[in-house]
Structures are given as structure tokens and as C-alpha cells.
């Protein structure tokens, strides 16, 4: 940069070109020209301005405070080290040549200078003393632009070329070339350069815009995106309507922009078209000399930029994105924004409507065992093709099909006005009202249902069984079975079966009833039973065991009519206790020992519970001992035995009491019998004669 600070004048003029770049403070310098004696005057002094617009002379400027270097936040922003670039210090708002502090470079030539020109100093902060001749005008030359022009050539102001508004073009009647994300960026911020080089950068897409870009006072990047139809039908162009999506994007400064201070910028995105723009993506790029601190809404971080997603933007709607950043270096701040969105197309198409119609027909009244066939008719009364038609039929329990109770089949597709018949072969297996539910569907939303009912006529049999609810063991019981045809048709081959329980024994049955000993079934064959007629059957049984026994009776017919019934009989028994007293010696001598045997027997059909005896000794008879099935104890003149829990039918309990008579005479030996099965105690006596010698 220092090599460019001195030039040799071609007209022989010896002049001193001082190119001083002051980074922190100004300085004072005096030059003396060999061709101008007046240059020795003390007024031939140039005063330079220090950065920030403050001027100072000589040593005073050297005393100004020096600002520290601005920290580079490139690493924090983009995650990569900052590129090695020289730090350019500036005197004013335009860049200048970098020089060492307080150093003056002189250049001289033997050729005398030409007459003074009237050119003015441009793009340099420079003060001229009143005594300084006009011929000593100096133009500050600085910058990093390689294409520098002659500093002594008359300066021509730059002209700013305005962007030409694009012309509207009508939509042609043929499918345009499909472009994805057709973006046109035509507006950037322009500024004059002291060396005539413009910073303007224009990006244009090959696609021509259909409407002028959105204009703002601030610099921006208007974007136009045109949605194209995916399937263009030349034969139905009158039914097609194409819409163009126009999105503009621009930057707006919201605060003063200073180095090292937070500033705010608004990124404005607006829908200039008359249709809704969907799935917008806004990408913003920032230079490496800024640090982003905040953005509302929060963006998505990419590799070298940040991005926002906008789901939809209505016609005329504006979306503002607020960005807060800190510039780390003075000079131009170039920010860029781009908008991407998907294409939009509007077209009128004819919509056909496929439809379904379902009809189920068949017999409404059949007999059990007969055919109950039905016909299913599926038709398409609509204007479109109905495809993948599924038909499903659900049968009630009284109807039978070879594929089960749920029948499904696919009949393919139906053209408009076409119909198809399905024959459903069914058999009635049970009487009563039966139902067929049919459903047909095509896809998810197209569905039709229909149903049909069939009355299956079958004989109805009613069965009634009567018999005793209680019988004692060993007693006979008679049971009556009554069968009635309550249906509307006669029944054929009617059979009645009576299951005899284990606690009963078959004695006899009327009307040719027969017993099967292995299955213990009494079987009657009735034959035909007319409508409304009844028949009664009798069977005689004997109770042989104690307990509760159910008697099951069933009736069936050839047509499938059947009925069941049962009756329950309890067989009980009685506990018949018999007590017998036997004296082993009678008569017996006084003073001799003798014994009484007490026998308790259950002659009943039921066990006797809690059986107990108590023996009462007569006067002058002494107890020697007692034995029995339970323990005993003596209390005064009584011998008491503990209770026997249960005495089964036919079983006998034996008790023996040993005594000795002490006086002559007839003595009575009494026994009292108690049980839970008898209401009151029973008393028994035995007389024994005691005699002396």
C-alpha cells in the first residue's frame, strides 16, 4: 500500500504528496517546495483530521486517546477461524491507504509544476489555509481497490443506474418450463466509491417476472416465484386458471448502526399476489464482521446462514422478522435475504362421483330344513367408476351357508350404470325370525348396507314334567310327562326320553316305554303329533337311596323341534331306634354280682344322630362297673354314657352295667334313651328278683 503513495508528475512539477493515514490521532507537517519560495511561510501547514471527525494539529492530536482493536466474533458466529485480512483503519466514511503513524513521505521532481488548476479536493477530509496557493491542491488517494485511476484526472461524479422495471408478459397457452424456486433478486444498496467503483451487485434469474417487484425505501431483495400446473390439459384450458405467487423481501433499519453497539434490522416479507403462499423459507446471510445476538422469531441455524420457515402467507400479508446484531467493524454492512417457496397452481377439473346401490331379495317364509336362498344386487348409479367393491353378508344362527356365518367376496369394479348379481345359497336350520345383514363398500368413504328377514316356520314342542318332591326311602314315586305341539305345523317322529337318577329304581312305564339299563333312559316313541295336541306319559320308580335327585326329560322331533324339562325329588329316611334290656341272672342271690346288657339298634332308613342312654339303679343295688361304646360316669344312683355321634341304619350299640344286690326283693332297672331324631326321650324297665338264703 505504501508503494502507491508517491507518484512522479509527467509535467516536471516538483510537488510533495503527503499521504498520511491516521488510525488513532492526527499530526502536523510542513513542506517546502523548491519552486515556490512562499512555501517557507509558516502558513504552509496542513492540518489533518483524526478518526471520528475530530481535528487536531501537531502534538495536540498525538495526545488524543487511542481506541482498542475491535474483537472479531467470526469464530462464535460461523464456528471457523477468521480469515487473515489486514485491519483497515479509516479517517472518514471511505477507506484510505494504511500508513504508519506520524510519518510523512515526500516526492520531488526537477520539472517545474504547471499552472494551478481549479480542481477541488474530493473524498478527503482536508483543510486548506487561506494562504495556500490553489496549485498545491492535494487529493487523498487510498483504498484497497486494485483498479485505481489517476488521482490528478478530473473527477466525474458517479451516476447511479436505476433498475429497470420488468415488463409484464401474458401467460402463453403452453406448459411453461418448470423451474423450482424461481428467485429474482434485483435490489441492493448502492454507495459511491472514491475511486469510481460501484459496490452494486445484481442477481437475476433467467425467468422473466410477471409483475414488478415490491419497492421499499430501504434496500431489499424482491423475490418473484411462479407456481406452475403439474398436469396441463390442452383440451380443457378454459377450465384451468393459473395463479402467480409474488413474494417481496426487504431490509429496514430500525436503529442507529454503530460499531460495537447493538442495532436492530427488520426483515420484511410480503405477499404481493392474490393467492396464499405456502411453505416459505427465508434465508438470511450476514458478513463475518457482525455478531448476531437475537432474532424474533427464533431462526434455524444452517452452515453459513440462518433461516426461518413460514407456513402460509395470505394475500397482502406482511411478516416482519426482527434481527439484533453488533457490527464489529466500520464500513459498509451488506446483508442478504432470499425467499424460497413451493409452486402454486389452480385448475378446474370435472369431478366424477362413483356411487353404490345395494338391494337384497329372497324368500320371506320357509320351513325348517328348506332353502332360504337370497339374491344380492350391487349397482353403480353414479358418474364415476366404482372400484374394489367388497360385499359382506352376516347370517343369524338359524341360517346356514357353506362358508360360515360371515360370507365375504370381492366383485371388482362397476362402471357407471352397471350392476352385478350375487346368489347367496342358504338353508334354514332353526325356527323363528332370521336376518341377513349385507354391507358393500368401496374404499373408505363409500359404503351401503341392507338387510332381509326370513320367517322360518318350525314345530314348537312344549314339555311338562310332574312328580313328587319328597319320598322316603323304599317308597314308590310316579312321574308324568306331558308333550304339547304348540307350533303351526305337525311334528313327525317325536321321541321322549326320561333319565332315571341313581337313587331310584325303574318299576314300569306305560305306552310302550322301555328302559335302557346301560344309559338308564326310559324311551317313548310317539310318532306324529298334530298341531295343538298333547300326550301324557307315566313312569313308576322306587326310591332306593337318600339324597336329592333330579329327573331330566327331553323331547325331539324330525324337524328339529326340541324341548327339555326336569323335576327334582328329595329322598329322605327315618331313624327307628329300638332299645332292649337283658338281665344276665334272674333271680340272683343277695350279695352276688350280676350284669345288665342294654342294646340300642337303628332299624330305620336314616342314621340316628346324638344317641345317648342314662341308666338308673334301683334301691339297695350297688354299681360295680359299666362298659359301652362311649365313656360313662356315675352320679348318685345313675350311670350316664356320653352321646354317640351317629348310629347308622341297622347298626347296634351295646352297653353293659355290672351291679350287686344288698337286700332281698324285686328291683326295677330303668334306662332312658335320647336322640336328635326323636322328639322325646324313651323309657325302658327291667325287673330283677334278689333273694336271701
PDB file of C-alpha atoms in Angstrom, residues 164-287:
ATOM      1  CA  UNK A 164     -35.385  -1.085 -14.987  1.00  0.00           C
ATOM      2  CA  UNK A 165     -38.794  -2.322 -14.054  1.00  0.00           C
ATOM      3  CA  UNK A 166     -39.545  -5.636 -15.746  1.00  0.00           C
ATOM      4  CA  UNK A 167     -42.239  -5.704 -18.377  1.00  0.00           C
ATOM      5  CA  UNK A 168     -45.389  -7.686 -17.884  1.00  0.00           C
ATOM      6  CA  UNK A 169     -45.851 -10.632 -20.157  1.00  0.00           C
ATOM      7  CA  UNK A 170     -49.011 -12.531 -20.741  1.00  0.00           C
ATOM      8  CA  UNK A 171     -49.257 -16.199 -19.937  1.00  0.00           C
ATOM      9  CA  UNK A 172     -48.839 -18.334 -23.035  1.00  0.00           C
ATOM     10  CA  UNK A 173     -51.090 -21.288 -23.784  1.00  0.00           C
ATOM     11  CA  UNK A 174     -48.492 -23.966 -23.475  1.00  0.00           C
ATOM     12  CA  UNK A 175     -46.849 -25.590 -20.498  1.00  0.00           C
ATOM     13  CA  UNK A 176     -44.037 -23.300 -19.419  1.00  0.00           C
ATOM     14  CA  UNK A 177     -40.656 -24.650 -18.429  1.00  0.00           C
ATOM     15  CA  UNK A 178     -40.832 -25.874 -14.868  1.00  0.00           C
ATOM     16  CA  UNK A 179     -38.469 -24.092 -12.554  1.00  0.00           C
ATOM     17  CA  UNK A 180     -38.136 -24.809  -8.913  1.00  0.00           C
ATOM     18  CA  UNK A 181     -37.772 -21.787  -6.628  1.00  0.00           C
ATOM     19  CA  UNK A 182     -37.709 -19.141  -9.341  1.00  0.00           C
ATOM     20  CA  UNK A 183     -35.991 -16.307  -7.463  1.00  0.00           C
ATOM     21  CA  UNK A 184     -35.110 -12.872  -8.861  1.00  0.00           C
ATOM     22  CA  UNK A 185     -33.022 -10.583  -6.720  1.00  0.00           C
ATOM     23  CA  UNK A 186     -32.663  -7.086  -8.224  1.00  0.00           C
ATOM     24  CA  UNK A 187     -32.223  -4.608  -5.415  1.00  0.00           C
ATOM     25  CA  UNK A 188     -29.124  -3.952  -3.293  1.00  0.00           C
ATOM     26  CA  UNK A 189     -27.814  -0.885  -1.569  1.00  0.00           C
ATOM     27  CA  UNK A 190     -25.599   1.357  -3.740  1.00  0.00           C
ATOM     28  CA  UNK A 191     -22.943   3.751  -2.467  1.00  0.00           C
ATOM     29  CA  UNK A 192     -20.332   5.903  -4.166  1.00  0.00           C
ATOM     30  CA  UNK A 193     -16.766   4.768  -4.045  1.00  0.00           C
ATOM     31  CA  UNK A 194     -13.998   7.457  -4.051  1.00  0.00           C
ATOM     32  CA  UNK A 195     -12.310   5.579  -6.869  1.00  0.00           C
ATOM     33  CA  UNK A 196     -15.361   5.253  -9.074  1.00  0.00           C
ATOM     34  CA  UNK A 197     -16.000   1.542  -8.346  1.00  0.00           C
ATOM     35  CA  UNK A 198     -19.570   0.679  -7.559  1.00  0.00           C
ATOM     36  CA  UNK A 199     -20.465  -1.862  -4.864  1.00  0.00           C
ATOM     37  CA  UNK A 200     -23.680  -2.752  -6.597  1.00  0.00           C
ATOM     38  CA  UNK A 201     -24.260  -6.462  -7.160  1.00  0.00           C
ATOM     39  CA  UNK A 202     -27.236  -7.601  -9.134  1.00  0.00           C
ATOM     40  CA  UNK A 203     -28.533 -11.174  -9.244  1.00  0.00           C
ATOM     41  CA  UNK A 204     -31.031 -12.047 -11.935  1.00  0.00           C
ATOM     42  CA  UNK A 205     -32.728 -15.337 -12.731  1.00  0.00           C
ATOM     43  CA  UNK A 206     -33.366 -16.402 -16.283  1.00  0.00           C
ATOM     44  CA  UNK A 207     -37.120 -16.474 -15.717  1.00  0.00           C
ATOM     45  CA  UNK A 208     -38.854 -13.221 -16.579  1.00  0.00           C
ATOM     46  CA  UNK A 209     -41.050 -11.702 -13.862  1.00  0.00           C
ATOM     47  CA  UNK A 210     -44.753 -11.387 -14.452  1.00  0.00           C
ATOM     48  CA  UNK A 211     -45.203  -8.367 -12.142  1.00  0.00           C
ATOM     49  CA  UNK A 212     -42.975  -5.536 -10.891  1.00  0.00           C
ATOM     50  CA  UNK A 213     -41.093  -6.179  -7.664  1.00  0.00           C
ATOM     51  CA  UNK A 214     -42.214  -4.795  -4.365  1.00  0.00           C
ATOM     52  CA  UNK A 215     -40.487  -1.411  -3.811  1.00  0.00           C
ATOM     53  CA  UNK A 216     -39.427  -0.016  -0.467  1.00  0.00           C
ATOM     54  CA  UNK A 217     -37.458   2.967   0.623  1.00  0.00           C
ATOM     55  CA  UNK A 218     -34.854   0.756   2.194  1.00  0.00           C
ATOM     56  CA  UNK A 219     -32.632  -1.650   0.354  1.00  0.00           C
ATOM     57  CA  UNK A 220     -34.218  -5.035  -0.235  1.00  0.00           C
ATOM     58  CA  UNK A 221     -34.326  -8.161  -2.346  1.00  0.00           C
ATOM     59  CA  UNK A 222     -37.763  -8.567  -4.025  1.00  0.00           C
ATOM     60  CA  UNK A 223     -38.435 -12.157  -4.973  1.00  0.00           C
ATOM     61  CA  UNK A 224     -40.959 -13.488  -7.507  1.00  0.00           C
ATOM     62  CA  UNK A 225     -41.961 -17.089  -7.572  1.00  0.00           C
ATOM     63  CA  UNK A 226     -44.427 -18.510 -10.072  1.00  0.00           C
ATOM     64  CA  UNK A 227     -46.277 -21.763  -9.428  1.00  0.00           C
ATOM     65  CA  UNK A 228     -46.749 -23.976 -12.462  1.00  0.00           C
ATOM     66  CA  UNK A 229     -49.538 -26.537 -13.008  1.00  0.00           C
ATOM     67  CA  UNK A 230     -48.416 -30.092 -12.717  1.00  0.00           C
ATOM     68  CA  UNK A 231     -50.742 -31.559 -15.318  1.00  0.00           C
ATOM     69  CA  UNK A 232     -51.849 -29.175 -18.064  1.00  0.00           C
ATOM     70  CA  UNK A 233     -54.678 -30.374 -20.269  1.00  0.00           C
ATOM     71  CA  UNK A 234     -54.743 -28.517 -23.631  1.00  0.00           C
ATOM     72  CA  UNK A 235     -58.270 -29.678 -24.309  1.00  0.00           C
ATOM     73  CA  UNK A 236     -59.612 -28.100 -21.110  1.00  0.00           C
ATOM     74  CA  UNK A 237     -57.743 -24.807 -20.954  1.00  0.00           C
ATOM     75  CA  UNK A 238     -60.937 -22.945 -20.361  1.00  0.00           C
ATOM     76  CA  UNK A 239     -61.288 -24.888 -17.096  1.00  0.00           C
ATOM     77  CA  UNK A 240     -57.758 -24.024 -15.978  1.00  0.00           C
ATOM     78  CA  UNK A 241     -56.847 -20.918 -14.001  1.00  0.00           C
ATOM     79  CA  UNK A 242     -53.185 -20.210 -13.251  1.00  0.00           C
ATOM     80  CA  UNK A 243     -52.184 -18.045 -10.332  1.00  0.00           C
ATOM     81  CA  UNK A 244     -48.829 -16.337  -9.796  1.00  0.00           C
ATOM     82  CA  UNK A 245     -47.247 -16.040  -6.375  1.00  0.00           C
ATOM     83  CA  UNK A 246     -45.183 -12.884  -5.840  1.00  0.00           C
ATOM     84  CA  UNK A 247     -43.193 -12.517  -2.649  1.00  0.00           C
ATOM     85  CA  UNK A 248     -41.130  -9.442  -1.805  1.00  0.00           C
ATOM     86  CA  UNK A 249     -38.445  -9.312   0.841  1.00  0.00           C
ATOM     87  CA  UNK A 250     -36.572  -6.273   2.102  1.00  0.00           C
ATOM     88  CA  UNK A 251     -34.481  -4.945   4.970  1.00  0.00           C
ATOM     89  CA  UNK A 252     -35.419  -1.978   7.129  1.00  0.00           C
ATOM     90  CA  UNK A 253     -33.139  -0.254   9.625  1.00  0.00           C
ATOM     91  CA  UNK A 254     -34.821   0.288  12.970  1.00  0.00           C
ATOM     92  CA  UNK A 255     -31.968   1.923  14.925  1.00  0.00           C
ATOM     93  CA  UNK A 256     -28.627   3.673  14.514  1.00  0.00           C
ATOM     94  CA  UNK A 257     -25.839   1.356  13.418  1.00  0.00           C
ATOM     95  CA  UNK A 258     -22.602   1.902  15.374  1.00  0.00           C
ATOM     96  CA  UNK A 259     -19.509  -0.207  15.828  1.00  0.00           C
ATOM     97  CA  UNK A 260     -19.643  -2.359  18.943  1.00  0.00           C
ATOM     98  CA  UNK A 261     -23.290  -1.465  19.705  1.00  0.00           C
ATOM     99  CA  UNK A 262     -26.471  -3.426  19.268  1.00  0.00           C
ATOM    100  CA  UNK A 263     -28.619  -2.360  16.327  1.00  0.00           C
ATOM    101  CA  UNK A 264     -31.916  -3.608  15.013  1.00  0.00           C
ATOM    102  CA  UNK A 265     -32.916  -4.566  11.480  1.00  0.00           C
ATOM    103  CA  UNK A 266     -36.325  -5.731  10.268  1.00  0.00           C
ATOM    104  CA  UNK A 267     -36.562  -8.307   7.529  1.00  0.00           C
ATOM    105  CA  UNK A 268     -39.928  -7.727   5.834  1.00  0.00           C
ATOM    106  CA  UNK A 269     -41.576 -10.475   3.798  1.00  0.00           C
ATOM    107  CA  UNK A 270     -44.794  -9.579   1.968  1.00  0.00           C
ATOM    108  CA  UNK A 271     -47.141 -11.494  -0.289  1.00  0.00           C
ATOM    109  CA  UNK A 272     -47.808  -9.226  -3.275  1.00  0.00           C
ATOM    110  CA  UNK A 273     -50.014 -11.749  -5.091  1.00  0.00           C
ATOM    111  CA  UNK A 274     -53.681 -12.648  -4.768  1.00  0.00           C
ATOM    112  CA  UNK A 275     -53.172 -16.235  -3.684  1.00  0.00           C
ATOM    113  CA  UNK A 276     -51.903 -17.780  -0.494  1.00  0.00           C
ATOM    114  CA  UNK A 277     -48.188 -18.540  -0.448  1.00  0.00           C
ATOM    115  CA  UNK A 278     -47.331 -21.700   1.456  1.00  0.00           C
ATOM    116  CA  UNK A 279     -44.184 -23.335   2.769  1.00  0.00           C
ATOM    117  CA  UNK A 280     -41.953 -20.263   2.621  1.00  0.00           C
ATOM    118  CA  UNK A 281     -38.296 -20.475   3.612  1.00  0.00           C
ATOM    119  CA  UNK A 282     -36.461 -17.193   4.326  1.00  0.00           C
ATOM    120  CA  UNK A 283     -32.643 -17.392   4.343  1.00  0.00           C
ATOM    121  CA  UNK A 284     -30.514 -14.505   5.656  1.00  0.00           C
ATOM    122  CA  UNK A 285     -26.759 -14.109   5.162  1.00  0.00           C
ATOM    123  CA  UNK A 286     -24.563 -11.790   7.275  1.00  0.00           C
ATOM    124  CA  UNK A 287     -20.903 -10.788   6.897  1.00  0.00           C
TER     125      UNK A 287
END
